[in-house]
Amino acid sequence: MESRWNPLYESLGYRPPATGRAAPEAPPPEDTDLPLLGPEELEALKSAFLREPEDVLRWTESGLGARVTVGAFVEVLRELELLFTDPGQFQERLDATERHARQGTGGLPVDFTFPLKTEEIPIDPTRTRFEPQADLRGWLLFSGPVWLEQGAAVRQAPFRWHFGAKSRFVYPMREPEPGQPVEVALFADFGTGEYASRYIARQLVMRGERLDCAVHLGGVFYAGRQGEFDAHVAEPLEPLLGTTSLLTLNAPPEMRSGAGAYFRYLDERRGAGRRHPQEGSYFCLAAERFQLIGLDTAWFEAGRHREPALLQWLEQRLSEGRRRGAMNILLSHAAPYGPDAKQLSPLVTEDLRALVVEREWVDLWCWGGTQAGALYDRAPGLPFLGASLGHGGFPSERRDAPDYPAAPVRFFESRPRFPEWTGVRQDRGNHGHATLWLHADGTASLRFTDWMGQVRCEATLSRQGPKGPVTLKTLDVRE
């Protein structure tokens, strides 16, 4: 990648990997970073598009999850050709595009503010980075190789199993005490480095020692490269490492670069101290009354969890938790269902059906991936509470609560990114994260907070009787 480095990549938001990182405890993973789209790949892409335009568009739309027109694709091919043949003209076009965007939005009102607002994190509402259609150029440049090779462009880093680990990937979690609950932050699809993500990180950091644990449910964009981990995850979350256990899950964006940077980040963080014990891409944080179980739903197959050894490990964790009466909280990047999905995911209908549906061993399931903030109730065939947390940083479209959800919706983040009175970016959904408080009496509190620090929803979760289901005891949704 160094041989084709172009300074203009930095103007498009990409930084090369940081140097001088501390040596990890374990041997470093293989360097599996997805290569950037270069001149040769661009020519191959153009040839493929001329030869089979429908196939190329289908691959691109599958990777983006959004519609791409022929005209938009051709325009981006021309821009990328300028990047390699006439960088000066490309920069002029880039500057003109940015000026036009600023004129179109008019900027934020001068009186727009919120308690955590700081000049250290500037807010530019004209930025469209990572938006599936507006940033098609960036997606092709930074993720195009893996899509156009249909997933075969990068070697995968070796998977890490619990077999040889003394911990078996099970780590102790502090027991909550009266007046001193365990506080856990949960967020997903955070790895963009954009201002909304950085304000979420600022909220976490300001909670300091009160925050026992923070879990990123995966999603580092564009493709989980080392430079993207450095800039979008390691840098904003660095201040947490001295006070808070930080764990991260694997996700399809990380797999575009073979998960090498993901595993390297685990090793570097573990080297920062005993607060960060995570050795592999799945884990269990266990206390007497609660346990948090993180799954890898990306390494073997996107959105699935059906490897026999992983299922056996999960069954043991859930069984032990149920035997001692603990609240089993499942964490994953992949979702068991989406906001509008009439067809449930194979993750819940096939892979985990015996454990989750038939035995009812999961009380609360928190996931990313769906780019929506939502709280769902139990439903027939879905005997668990659900929290969708994929609104951490990815710029998804604003949407209303679904008319026909898979499970009853108790909260759905339908606000725009900025307040309606600003008139700015009303097309993009609001960003945020969730916090869990685990109490000594076995109850849990769940709070959704947006990127500006406004509380959007609060709920109390408690078990009905010694062996009954965990249900929503109280619910307060802020309009």
Coordinates of C-alpha atoms in Angstrom, one line a residue, residues 374-378 385 407-412 457 459 472 475-477:
A374 CA -34.4 0.8 19.3
L375 CA -35.7 -1.2 22.3
Y376 CA -37.9 -4.2 21.6
D377 CA -40.1 -6.2 24.0
R378 CA -40.5 -10.0 24.1
L385 CA -35.7 -8.2 25.3
A407 CA -41.3 -7.6 18.1
P408 CA -43.2 -4.9 19.9
V409 CA -41.3 -1.6 19.7
R410 CA -41.0 0.3 23.0
F411 CA -38.5 2.9 21.8
F412 CA -37.3 3.8 18.3
C457 CA -35.2 6.4 26.8
A459 CA -36.0 1.4 31.2
L472 CA -39.6 -4.3 31.2
L475 CA -40.2 2.6 30.7
D476 CA -39.7 6.3 30.1
V477 CA -39.4 7.5 26.5

